[in-house]
PDB file of C-alpha atoms and ligand atoms in Angstrom:
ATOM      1  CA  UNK P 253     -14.100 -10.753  21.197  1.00  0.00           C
ATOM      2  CA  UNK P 254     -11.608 -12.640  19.331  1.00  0.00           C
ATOM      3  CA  UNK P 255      -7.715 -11.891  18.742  1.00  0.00           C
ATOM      4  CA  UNK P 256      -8.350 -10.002  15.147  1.00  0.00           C
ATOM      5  CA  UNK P 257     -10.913  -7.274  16.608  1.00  0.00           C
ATOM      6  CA  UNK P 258      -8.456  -7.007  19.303  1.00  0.00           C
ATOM      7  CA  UNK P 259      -5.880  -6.245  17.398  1.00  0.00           C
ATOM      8  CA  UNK P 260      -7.469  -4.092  15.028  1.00  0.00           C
ATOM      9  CA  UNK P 261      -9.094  -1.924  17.348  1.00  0.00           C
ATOM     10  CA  UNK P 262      -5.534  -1.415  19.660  1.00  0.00           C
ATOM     11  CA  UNK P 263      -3.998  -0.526  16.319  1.00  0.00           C
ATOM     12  CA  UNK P 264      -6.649   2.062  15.577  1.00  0.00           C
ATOM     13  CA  UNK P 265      -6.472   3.454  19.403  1.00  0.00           C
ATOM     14  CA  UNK P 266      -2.756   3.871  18.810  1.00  0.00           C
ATOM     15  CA  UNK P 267      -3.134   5.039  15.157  1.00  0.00           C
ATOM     16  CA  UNK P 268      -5.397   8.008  16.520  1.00  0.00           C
ATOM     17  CA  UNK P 269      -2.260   8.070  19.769  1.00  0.00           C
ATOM     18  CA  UNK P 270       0.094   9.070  17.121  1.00  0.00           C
ATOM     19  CA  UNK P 271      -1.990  11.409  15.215  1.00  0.00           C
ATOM     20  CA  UNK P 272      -2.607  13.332  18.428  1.00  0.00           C
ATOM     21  CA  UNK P 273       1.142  13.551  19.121  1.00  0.00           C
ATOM     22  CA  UNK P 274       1.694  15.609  16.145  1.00  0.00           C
ATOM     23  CA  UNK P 275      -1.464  17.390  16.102  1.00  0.00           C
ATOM     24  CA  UNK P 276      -3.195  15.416  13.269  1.00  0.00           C
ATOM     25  CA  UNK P 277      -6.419  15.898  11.930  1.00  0.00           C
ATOM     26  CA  UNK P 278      -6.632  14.017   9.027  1.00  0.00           C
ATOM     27  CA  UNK P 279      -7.747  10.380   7.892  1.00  0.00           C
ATOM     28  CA  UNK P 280      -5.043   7.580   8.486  1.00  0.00           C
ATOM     29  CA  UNK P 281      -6.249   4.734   6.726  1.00  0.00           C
ATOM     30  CA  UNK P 282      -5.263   1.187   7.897  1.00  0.00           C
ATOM     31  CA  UNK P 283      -4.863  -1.134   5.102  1.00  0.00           C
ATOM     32  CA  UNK P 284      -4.753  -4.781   6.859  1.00  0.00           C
ATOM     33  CA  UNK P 285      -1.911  -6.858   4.870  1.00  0.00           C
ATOM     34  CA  UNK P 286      -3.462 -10.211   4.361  1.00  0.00           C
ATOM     35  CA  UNK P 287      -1.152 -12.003   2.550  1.00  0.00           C
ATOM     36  CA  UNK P 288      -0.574 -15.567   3.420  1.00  0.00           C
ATOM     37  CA  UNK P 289      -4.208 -15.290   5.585  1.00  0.00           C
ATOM     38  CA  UNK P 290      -6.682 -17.735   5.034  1.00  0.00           C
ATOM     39  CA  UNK P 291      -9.953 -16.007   3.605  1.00  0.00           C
ATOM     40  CA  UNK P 292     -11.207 -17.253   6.724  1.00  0.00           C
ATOM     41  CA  UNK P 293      -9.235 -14.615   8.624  1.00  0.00           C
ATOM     42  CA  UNK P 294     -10.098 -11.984   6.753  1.00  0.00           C
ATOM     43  CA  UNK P 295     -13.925 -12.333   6.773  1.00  0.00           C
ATOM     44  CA  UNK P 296     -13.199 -11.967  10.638  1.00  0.00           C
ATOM     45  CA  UNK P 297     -11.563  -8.863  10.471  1.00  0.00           C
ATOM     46  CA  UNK P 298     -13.762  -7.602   7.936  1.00  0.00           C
ATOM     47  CA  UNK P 299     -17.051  -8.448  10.419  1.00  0.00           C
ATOM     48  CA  UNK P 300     -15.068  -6.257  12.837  1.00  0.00           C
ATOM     49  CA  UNK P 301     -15.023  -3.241  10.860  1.00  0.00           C
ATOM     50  CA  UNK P 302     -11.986  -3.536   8.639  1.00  0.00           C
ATOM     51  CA  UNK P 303     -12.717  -2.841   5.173  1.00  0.00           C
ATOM     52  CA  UNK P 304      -9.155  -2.329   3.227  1.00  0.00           C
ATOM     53  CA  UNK P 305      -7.138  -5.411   2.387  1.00  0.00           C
ATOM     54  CA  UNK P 306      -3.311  -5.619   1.114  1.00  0.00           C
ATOM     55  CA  UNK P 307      -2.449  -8.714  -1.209  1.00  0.00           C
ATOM     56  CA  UNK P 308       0.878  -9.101  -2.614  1.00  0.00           C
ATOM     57  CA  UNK P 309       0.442 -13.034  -4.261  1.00  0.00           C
ATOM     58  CA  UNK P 310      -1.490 -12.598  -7.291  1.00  0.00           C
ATOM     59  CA  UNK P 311      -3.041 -15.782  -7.780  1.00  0.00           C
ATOM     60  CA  UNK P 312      -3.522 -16.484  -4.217  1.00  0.00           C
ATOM     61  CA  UNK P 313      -5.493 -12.756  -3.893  1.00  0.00           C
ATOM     62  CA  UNK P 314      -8.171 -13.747  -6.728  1.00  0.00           C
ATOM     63  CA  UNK P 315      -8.524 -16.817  -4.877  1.00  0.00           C
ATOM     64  CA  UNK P 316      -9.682 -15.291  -1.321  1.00  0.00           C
ATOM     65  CA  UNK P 317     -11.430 -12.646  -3.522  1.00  0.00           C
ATOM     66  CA  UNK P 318     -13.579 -15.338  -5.097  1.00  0.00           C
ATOM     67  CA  UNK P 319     -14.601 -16.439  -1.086  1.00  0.00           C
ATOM     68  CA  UNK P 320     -15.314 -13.537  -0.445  1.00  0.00           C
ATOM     69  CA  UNK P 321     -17.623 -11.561  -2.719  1.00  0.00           C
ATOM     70  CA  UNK P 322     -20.285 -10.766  -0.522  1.00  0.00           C
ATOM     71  CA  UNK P 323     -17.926  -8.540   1.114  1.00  0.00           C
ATOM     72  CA  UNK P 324     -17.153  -4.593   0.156  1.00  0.00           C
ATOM     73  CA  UNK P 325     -13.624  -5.057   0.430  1.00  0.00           C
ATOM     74  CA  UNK P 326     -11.278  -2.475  -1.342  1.00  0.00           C
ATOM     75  CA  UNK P 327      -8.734  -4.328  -2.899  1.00  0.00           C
ATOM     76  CA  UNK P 328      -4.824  -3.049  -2.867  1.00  0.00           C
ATOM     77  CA  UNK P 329      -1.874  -5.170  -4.483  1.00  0.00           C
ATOM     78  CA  UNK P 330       1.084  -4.298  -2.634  1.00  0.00           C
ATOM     79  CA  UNK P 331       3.741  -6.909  -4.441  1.00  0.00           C
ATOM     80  CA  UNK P 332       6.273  -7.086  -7.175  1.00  0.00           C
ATOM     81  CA  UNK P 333       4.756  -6.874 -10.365  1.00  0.00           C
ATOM     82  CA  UNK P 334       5.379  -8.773 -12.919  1.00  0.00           C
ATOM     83  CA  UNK P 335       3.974  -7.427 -16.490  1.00  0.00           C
ATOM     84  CA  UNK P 336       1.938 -10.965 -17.147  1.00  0.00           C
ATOM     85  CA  UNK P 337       0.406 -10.303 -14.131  1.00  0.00           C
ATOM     86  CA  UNK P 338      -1.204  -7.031 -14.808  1.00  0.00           C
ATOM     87  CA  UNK P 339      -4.605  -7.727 -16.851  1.00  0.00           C
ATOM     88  CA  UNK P 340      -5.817  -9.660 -13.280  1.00  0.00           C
ATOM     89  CA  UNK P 341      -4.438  -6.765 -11.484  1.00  0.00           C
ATOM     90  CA  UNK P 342      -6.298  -4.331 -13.570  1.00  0.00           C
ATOM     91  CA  UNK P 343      -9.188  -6.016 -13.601  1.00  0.00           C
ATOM     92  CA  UNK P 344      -9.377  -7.105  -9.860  1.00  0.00           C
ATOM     93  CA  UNK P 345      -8.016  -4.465  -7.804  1.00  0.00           C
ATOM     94  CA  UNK P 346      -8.827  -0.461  -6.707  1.00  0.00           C
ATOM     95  CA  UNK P 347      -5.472   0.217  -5.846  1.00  0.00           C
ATOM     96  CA  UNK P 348      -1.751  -0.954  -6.505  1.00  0.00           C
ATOM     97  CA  UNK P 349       1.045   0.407  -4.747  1.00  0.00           C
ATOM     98  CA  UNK P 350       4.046  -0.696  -6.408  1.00  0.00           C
ATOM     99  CA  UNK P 351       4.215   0.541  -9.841  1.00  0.00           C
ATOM    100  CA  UNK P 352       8.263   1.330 -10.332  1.00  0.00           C
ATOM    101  CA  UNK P 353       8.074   1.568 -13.953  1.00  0.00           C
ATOM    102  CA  UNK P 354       6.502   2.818 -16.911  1.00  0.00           C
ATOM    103  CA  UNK P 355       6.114  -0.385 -18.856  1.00  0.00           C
ATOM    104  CA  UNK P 356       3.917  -1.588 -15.495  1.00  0.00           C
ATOM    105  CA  UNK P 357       1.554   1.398 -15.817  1.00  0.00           C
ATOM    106  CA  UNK P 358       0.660   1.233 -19.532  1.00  0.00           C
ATOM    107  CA  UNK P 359      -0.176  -2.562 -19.328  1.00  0.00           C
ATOM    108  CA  UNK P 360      -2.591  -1.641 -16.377  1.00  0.00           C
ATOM    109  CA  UNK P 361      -3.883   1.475 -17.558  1.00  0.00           C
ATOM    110  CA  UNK P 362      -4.643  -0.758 -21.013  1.00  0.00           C
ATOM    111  CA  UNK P 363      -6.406  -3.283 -19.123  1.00  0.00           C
ATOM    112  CA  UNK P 364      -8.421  -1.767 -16.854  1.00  0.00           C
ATOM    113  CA  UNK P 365     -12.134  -1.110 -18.150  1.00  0.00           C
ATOM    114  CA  UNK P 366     -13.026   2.430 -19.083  1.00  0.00           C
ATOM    115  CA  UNK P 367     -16.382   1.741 -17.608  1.00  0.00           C
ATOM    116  CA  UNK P 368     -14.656   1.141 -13.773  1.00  0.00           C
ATOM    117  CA  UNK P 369     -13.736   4.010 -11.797  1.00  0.00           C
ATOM    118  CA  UNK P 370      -9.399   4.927 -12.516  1.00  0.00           C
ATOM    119  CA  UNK P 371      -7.278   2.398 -10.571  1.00  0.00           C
ATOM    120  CA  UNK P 372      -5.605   4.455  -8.067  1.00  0.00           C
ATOM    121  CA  UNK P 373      -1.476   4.044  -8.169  1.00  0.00           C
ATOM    122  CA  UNK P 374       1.486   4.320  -5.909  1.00  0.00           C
ATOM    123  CA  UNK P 375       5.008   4.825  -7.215  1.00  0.00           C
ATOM    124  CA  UNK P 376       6.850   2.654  -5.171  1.00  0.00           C
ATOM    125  CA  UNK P 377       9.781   5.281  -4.033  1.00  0.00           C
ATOM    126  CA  UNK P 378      13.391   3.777  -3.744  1.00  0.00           C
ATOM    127  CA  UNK P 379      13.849   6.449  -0.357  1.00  0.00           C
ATOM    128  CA  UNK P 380      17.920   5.270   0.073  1.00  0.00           C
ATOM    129  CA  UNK P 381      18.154   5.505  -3.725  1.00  0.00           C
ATOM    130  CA  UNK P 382      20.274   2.117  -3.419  1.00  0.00           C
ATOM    131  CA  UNK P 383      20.464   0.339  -6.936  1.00  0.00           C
ATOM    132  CA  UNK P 384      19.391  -2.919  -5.192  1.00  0.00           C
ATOM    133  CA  UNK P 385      16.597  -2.397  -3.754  1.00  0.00           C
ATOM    134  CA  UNK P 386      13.223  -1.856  -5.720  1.00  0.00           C
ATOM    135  CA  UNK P 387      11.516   0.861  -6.252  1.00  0.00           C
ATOM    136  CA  UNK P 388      12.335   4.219  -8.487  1.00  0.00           C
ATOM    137  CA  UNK P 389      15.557   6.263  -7.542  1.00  0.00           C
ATOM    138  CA  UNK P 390      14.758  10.028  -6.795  1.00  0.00           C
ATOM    139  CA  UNK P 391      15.977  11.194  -9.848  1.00  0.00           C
ATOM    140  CA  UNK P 392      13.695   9.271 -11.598  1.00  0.00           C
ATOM    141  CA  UNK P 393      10.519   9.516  -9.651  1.00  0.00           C
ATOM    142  CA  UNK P 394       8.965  12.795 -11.389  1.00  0.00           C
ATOM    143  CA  UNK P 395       9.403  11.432 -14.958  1.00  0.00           C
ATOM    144  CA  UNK P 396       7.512   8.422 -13.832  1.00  0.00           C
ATOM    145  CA  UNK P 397       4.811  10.720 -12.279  1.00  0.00           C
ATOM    146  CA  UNK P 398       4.453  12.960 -15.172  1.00  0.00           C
ATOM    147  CA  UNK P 399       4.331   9.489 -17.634  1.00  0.00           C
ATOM    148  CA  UNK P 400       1.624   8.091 -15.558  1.00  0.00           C
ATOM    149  CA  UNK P 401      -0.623  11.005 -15.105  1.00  0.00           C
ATOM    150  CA  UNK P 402      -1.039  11.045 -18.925  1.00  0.00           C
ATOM    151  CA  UNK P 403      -2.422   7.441 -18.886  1.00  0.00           C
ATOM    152  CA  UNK P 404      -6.004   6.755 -18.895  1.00  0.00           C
ATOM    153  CA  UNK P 405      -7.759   4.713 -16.570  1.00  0.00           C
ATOM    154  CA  UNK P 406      -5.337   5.433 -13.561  1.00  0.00           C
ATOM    155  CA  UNK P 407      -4.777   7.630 -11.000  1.00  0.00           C
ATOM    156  CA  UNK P 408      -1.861   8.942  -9.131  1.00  0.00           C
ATOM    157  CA  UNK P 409      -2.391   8.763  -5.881  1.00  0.00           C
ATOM    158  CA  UNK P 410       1.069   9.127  -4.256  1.00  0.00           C
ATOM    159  CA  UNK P 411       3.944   7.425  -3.278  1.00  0.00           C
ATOM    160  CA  UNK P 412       4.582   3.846  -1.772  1.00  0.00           C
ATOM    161  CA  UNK P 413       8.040   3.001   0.253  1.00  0.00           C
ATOM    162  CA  UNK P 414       9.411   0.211   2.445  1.00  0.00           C
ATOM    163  CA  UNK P 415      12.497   1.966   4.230  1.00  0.00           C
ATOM    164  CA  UNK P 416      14.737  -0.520   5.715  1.00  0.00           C
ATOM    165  CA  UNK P 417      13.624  -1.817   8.684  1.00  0.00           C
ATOM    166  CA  UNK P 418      15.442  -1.029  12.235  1.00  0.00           C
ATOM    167  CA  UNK P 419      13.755  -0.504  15.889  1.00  0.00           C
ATOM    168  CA  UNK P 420      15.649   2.438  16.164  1.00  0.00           C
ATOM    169  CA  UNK P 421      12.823   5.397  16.752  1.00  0.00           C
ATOM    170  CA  UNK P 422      14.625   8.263  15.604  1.00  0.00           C
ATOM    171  CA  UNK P 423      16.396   6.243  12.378  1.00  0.00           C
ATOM    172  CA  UNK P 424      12.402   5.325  11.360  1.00  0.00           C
ATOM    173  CA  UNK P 425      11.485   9.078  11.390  1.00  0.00           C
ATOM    174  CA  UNK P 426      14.310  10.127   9.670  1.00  0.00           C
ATOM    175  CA  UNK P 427      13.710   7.118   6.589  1.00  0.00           C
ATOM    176  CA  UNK P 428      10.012   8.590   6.650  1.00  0.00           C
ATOM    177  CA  UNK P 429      10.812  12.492   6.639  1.00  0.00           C
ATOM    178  CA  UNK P 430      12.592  11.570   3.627  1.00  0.00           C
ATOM    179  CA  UNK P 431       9.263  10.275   1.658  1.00  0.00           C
ATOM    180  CA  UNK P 432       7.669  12.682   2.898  1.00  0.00           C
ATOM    181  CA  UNK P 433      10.343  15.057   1.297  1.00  0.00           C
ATOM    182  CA  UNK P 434       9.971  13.496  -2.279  1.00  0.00           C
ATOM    183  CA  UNK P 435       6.620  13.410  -1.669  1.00  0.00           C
ATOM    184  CA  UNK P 436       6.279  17.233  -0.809  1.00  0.00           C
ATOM    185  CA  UNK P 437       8.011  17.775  -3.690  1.00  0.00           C
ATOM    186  CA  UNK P 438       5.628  16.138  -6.209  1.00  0.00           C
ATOM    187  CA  UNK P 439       2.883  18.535  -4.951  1.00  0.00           C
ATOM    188  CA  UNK P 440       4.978  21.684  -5.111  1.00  0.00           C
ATOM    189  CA  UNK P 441       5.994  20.432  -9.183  1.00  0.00           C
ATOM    190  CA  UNK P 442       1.919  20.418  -9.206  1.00  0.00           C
ATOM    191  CA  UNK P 443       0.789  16.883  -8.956  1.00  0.00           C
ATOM    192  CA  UNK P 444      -2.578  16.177  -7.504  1.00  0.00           C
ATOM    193  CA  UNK P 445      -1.688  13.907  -5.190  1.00  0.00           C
ATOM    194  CA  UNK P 446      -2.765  12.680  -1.871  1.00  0.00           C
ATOM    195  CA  UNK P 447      -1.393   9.489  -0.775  1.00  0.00           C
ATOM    196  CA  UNK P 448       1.269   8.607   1.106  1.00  0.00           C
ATOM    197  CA  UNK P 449       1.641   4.576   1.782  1.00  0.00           C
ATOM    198  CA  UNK P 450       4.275   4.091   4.480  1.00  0.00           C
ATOM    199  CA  UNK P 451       4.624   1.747   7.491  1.00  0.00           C
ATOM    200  CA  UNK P 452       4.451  -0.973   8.685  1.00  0.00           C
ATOM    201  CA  UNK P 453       3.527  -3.589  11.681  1.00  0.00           C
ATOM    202  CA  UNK P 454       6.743  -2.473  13.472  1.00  0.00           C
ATOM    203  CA  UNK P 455       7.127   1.402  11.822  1.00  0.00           C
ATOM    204  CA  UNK P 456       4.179   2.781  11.712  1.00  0.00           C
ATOM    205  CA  UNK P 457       3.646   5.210  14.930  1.00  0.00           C
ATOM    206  CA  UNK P 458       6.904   6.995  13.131  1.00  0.00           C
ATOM    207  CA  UNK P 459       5.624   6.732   9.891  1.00  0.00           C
ATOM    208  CA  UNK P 460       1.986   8.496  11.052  1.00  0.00           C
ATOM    209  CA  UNK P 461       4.218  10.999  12.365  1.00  0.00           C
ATOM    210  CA  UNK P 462       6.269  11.688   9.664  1.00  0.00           C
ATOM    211  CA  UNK P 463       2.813  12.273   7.705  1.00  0.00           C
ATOM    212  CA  UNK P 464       1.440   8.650   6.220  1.00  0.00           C
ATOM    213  CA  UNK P 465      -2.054   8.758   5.081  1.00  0.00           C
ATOM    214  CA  UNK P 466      -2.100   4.798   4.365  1.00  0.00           C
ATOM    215  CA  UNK P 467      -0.448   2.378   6.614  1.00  0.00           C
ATOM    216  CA  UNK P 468       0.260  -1.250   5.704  1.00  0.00           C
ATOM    217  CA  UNK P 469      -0.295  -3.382   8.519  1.00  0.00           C
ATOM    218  CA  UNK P 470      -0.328  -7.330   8.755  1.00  0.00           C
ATOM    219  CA  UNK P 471       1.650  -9.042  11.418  1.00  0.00           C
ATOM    220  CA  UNK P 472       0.418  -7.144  13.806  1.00  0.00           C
ATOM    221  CA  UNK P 473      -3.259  -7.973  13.315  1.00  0.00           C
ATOM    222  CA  UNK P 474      -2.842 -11.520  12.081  1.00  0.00           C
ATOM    223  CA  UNK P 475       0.104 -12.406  13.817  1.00  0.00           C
ATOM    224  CA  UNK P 476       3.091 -13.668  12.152  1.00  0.00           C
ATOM    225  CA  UNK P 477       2.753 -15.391   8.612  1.00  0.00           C
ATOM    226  CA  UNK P 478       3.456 -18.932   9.185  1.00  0.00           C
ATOM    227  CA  UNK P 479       3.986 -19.711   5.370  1.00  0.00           C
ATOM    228  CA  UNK P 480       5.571 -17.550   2.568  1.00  0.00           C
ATOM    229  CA  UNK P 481       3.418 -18.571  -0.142  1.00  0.00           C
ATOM    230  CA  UNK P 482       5.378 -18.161  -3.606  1.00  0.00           C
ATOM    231  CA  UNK P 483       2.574 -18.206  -6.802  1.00  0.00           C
ATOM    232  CA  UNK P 484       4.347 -17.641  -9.444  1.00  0.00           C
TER     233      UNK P 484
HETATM  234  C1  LIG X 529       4.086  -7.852   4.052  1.00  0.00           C
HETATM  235  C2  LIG X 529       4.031  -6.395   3.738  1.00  0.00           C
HETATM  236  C3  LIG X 529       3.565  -5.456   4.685  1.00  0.00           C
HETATM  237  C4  LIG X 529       3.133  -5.834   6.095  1.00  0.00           C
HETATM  238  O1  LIG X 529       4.218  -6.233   6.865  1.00  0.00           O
HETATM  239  P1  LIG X 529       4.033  -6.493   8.446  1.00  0.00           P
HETATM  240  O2  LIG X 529       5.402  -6.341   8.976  1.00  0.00           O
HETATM  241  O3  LIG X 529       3.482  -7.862   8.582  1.00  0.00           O
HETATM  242  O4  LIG X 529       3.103  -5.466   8.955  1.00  0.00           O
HETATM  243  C5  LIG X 529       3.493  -4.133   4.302  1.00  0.00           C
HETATM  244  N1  LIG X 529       3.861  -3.733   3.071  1.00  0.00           N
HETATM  245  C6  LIG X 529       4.311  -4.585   2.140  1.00  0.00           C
HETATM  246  C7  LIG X 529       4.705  -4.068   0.809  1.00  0.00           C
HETATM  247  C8  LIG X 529       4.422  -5.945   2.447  1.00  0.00           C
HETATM  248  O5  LIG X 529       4.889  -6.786   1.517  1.00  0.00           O
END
């Protein structure tokens, strides 16, 4: 077996561990962060089972894509956009989960074909509500919601955060609970939504307990990302 299967499949075994601590029945779906992976490396984890890749480099995504289209890979962006990026997003992607604003949505939601199934969206949630991070502020997050669920050619899937990272058990779950608060609170204002894209490599045992239904996962299964590639 080689290093990616292994990884993958001790991630899974402790992606199921977690669900069991908390008495969790549903689907946890690993999405395997492949940024800065050779296409190479992602065939192999795709010939071991994994079917969900996370890009965040535009131009270096629709490069690996074009390698590998005799896979079924479902595509998710998971970077900044920026809003001349969107038409290749639109058109290349099934998911994105860092919309944080407006402007972002209607460029997508223009360029994505009415004849391919909705692209499914993330707000990108601001949990700490600190100005500099990215990522909408919770005051902000159900006008976004409400904006986007009147576009066509998307769907609202949920909410996307990056907490800030510490080791500290306890600190995780609390940055989680949080999401999962805003998140809870989408459905209860009546949003159809089922998504909830949080953790990663070194979070995400806390994050499956605090209730993610996507986890973002790339270190862990690739190893570390020698190069920080920067596409403009
Ligand atoms: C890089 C990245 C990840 C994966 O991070 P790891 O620590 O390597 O698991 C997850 N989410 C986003 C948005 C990222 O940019």
């Amino acid at each position: 077996m080689t290093i990616i299967s292994d990884s993958l499949q001790a991630i899974q075994a402790n992606i199921l561990r977690a669900k069991e601590g908390v008495n969790r029945q549903d689907d946890v779906k690993l999405l395997a962060v492949s940024k800065a992976q050779s296409a190479e490396q992602l065939r192999e984890a795709y010939l071991a089972g994994q079917s969900a890749f996370g890009e965040s480099y535009l131009q270096e995504a629709i490069h690996k894509q074009a390698l590998l289209e005799d896979c079924n890979i479902e595509w998710h962006f998971i970077g900044p956009i920026q809003s001349n990026k969107t038409q290749l997003i639109a058109q290349n992607f099934d998911w994105v989960h860092s919309i944080d604003r407006l402007k972002v949505a209607q460029r997508l939601a223009s360029a994505r074909a009415n004849t391919s199934p909705p692209l499914n969206i993330c707000i990108q949630y601001n949990s700490s509500d600190e100005p500099s991070k990215s990522g909408v502020q919770t005051q902000a997050l159900e006008n976004l919601a409400n904006e986007i669920t009147k576009l066509p050619n998307l769907k609202l899937r949920g909410l996307m955060a990056i907490p800030a990272p510490t080791t500290e058990l306890a600190k995780q779950r609390m940055q989680f609970k949080t999401v999962k608060e805003a998140f809870t609170r989408l459905q209860q204002s009546g949003f159809n939504i089922d998504t909830l894209s949080i953790g990663m490599s070194d979070d995400y045992v806390a994050a499956i307990q605090e209730g993610a239904t996507i986890v973002r996962i790339g270190s862990a299964i690739f190893g570390a990302r020698t190069k920080l590639k920067n596409d403009g």
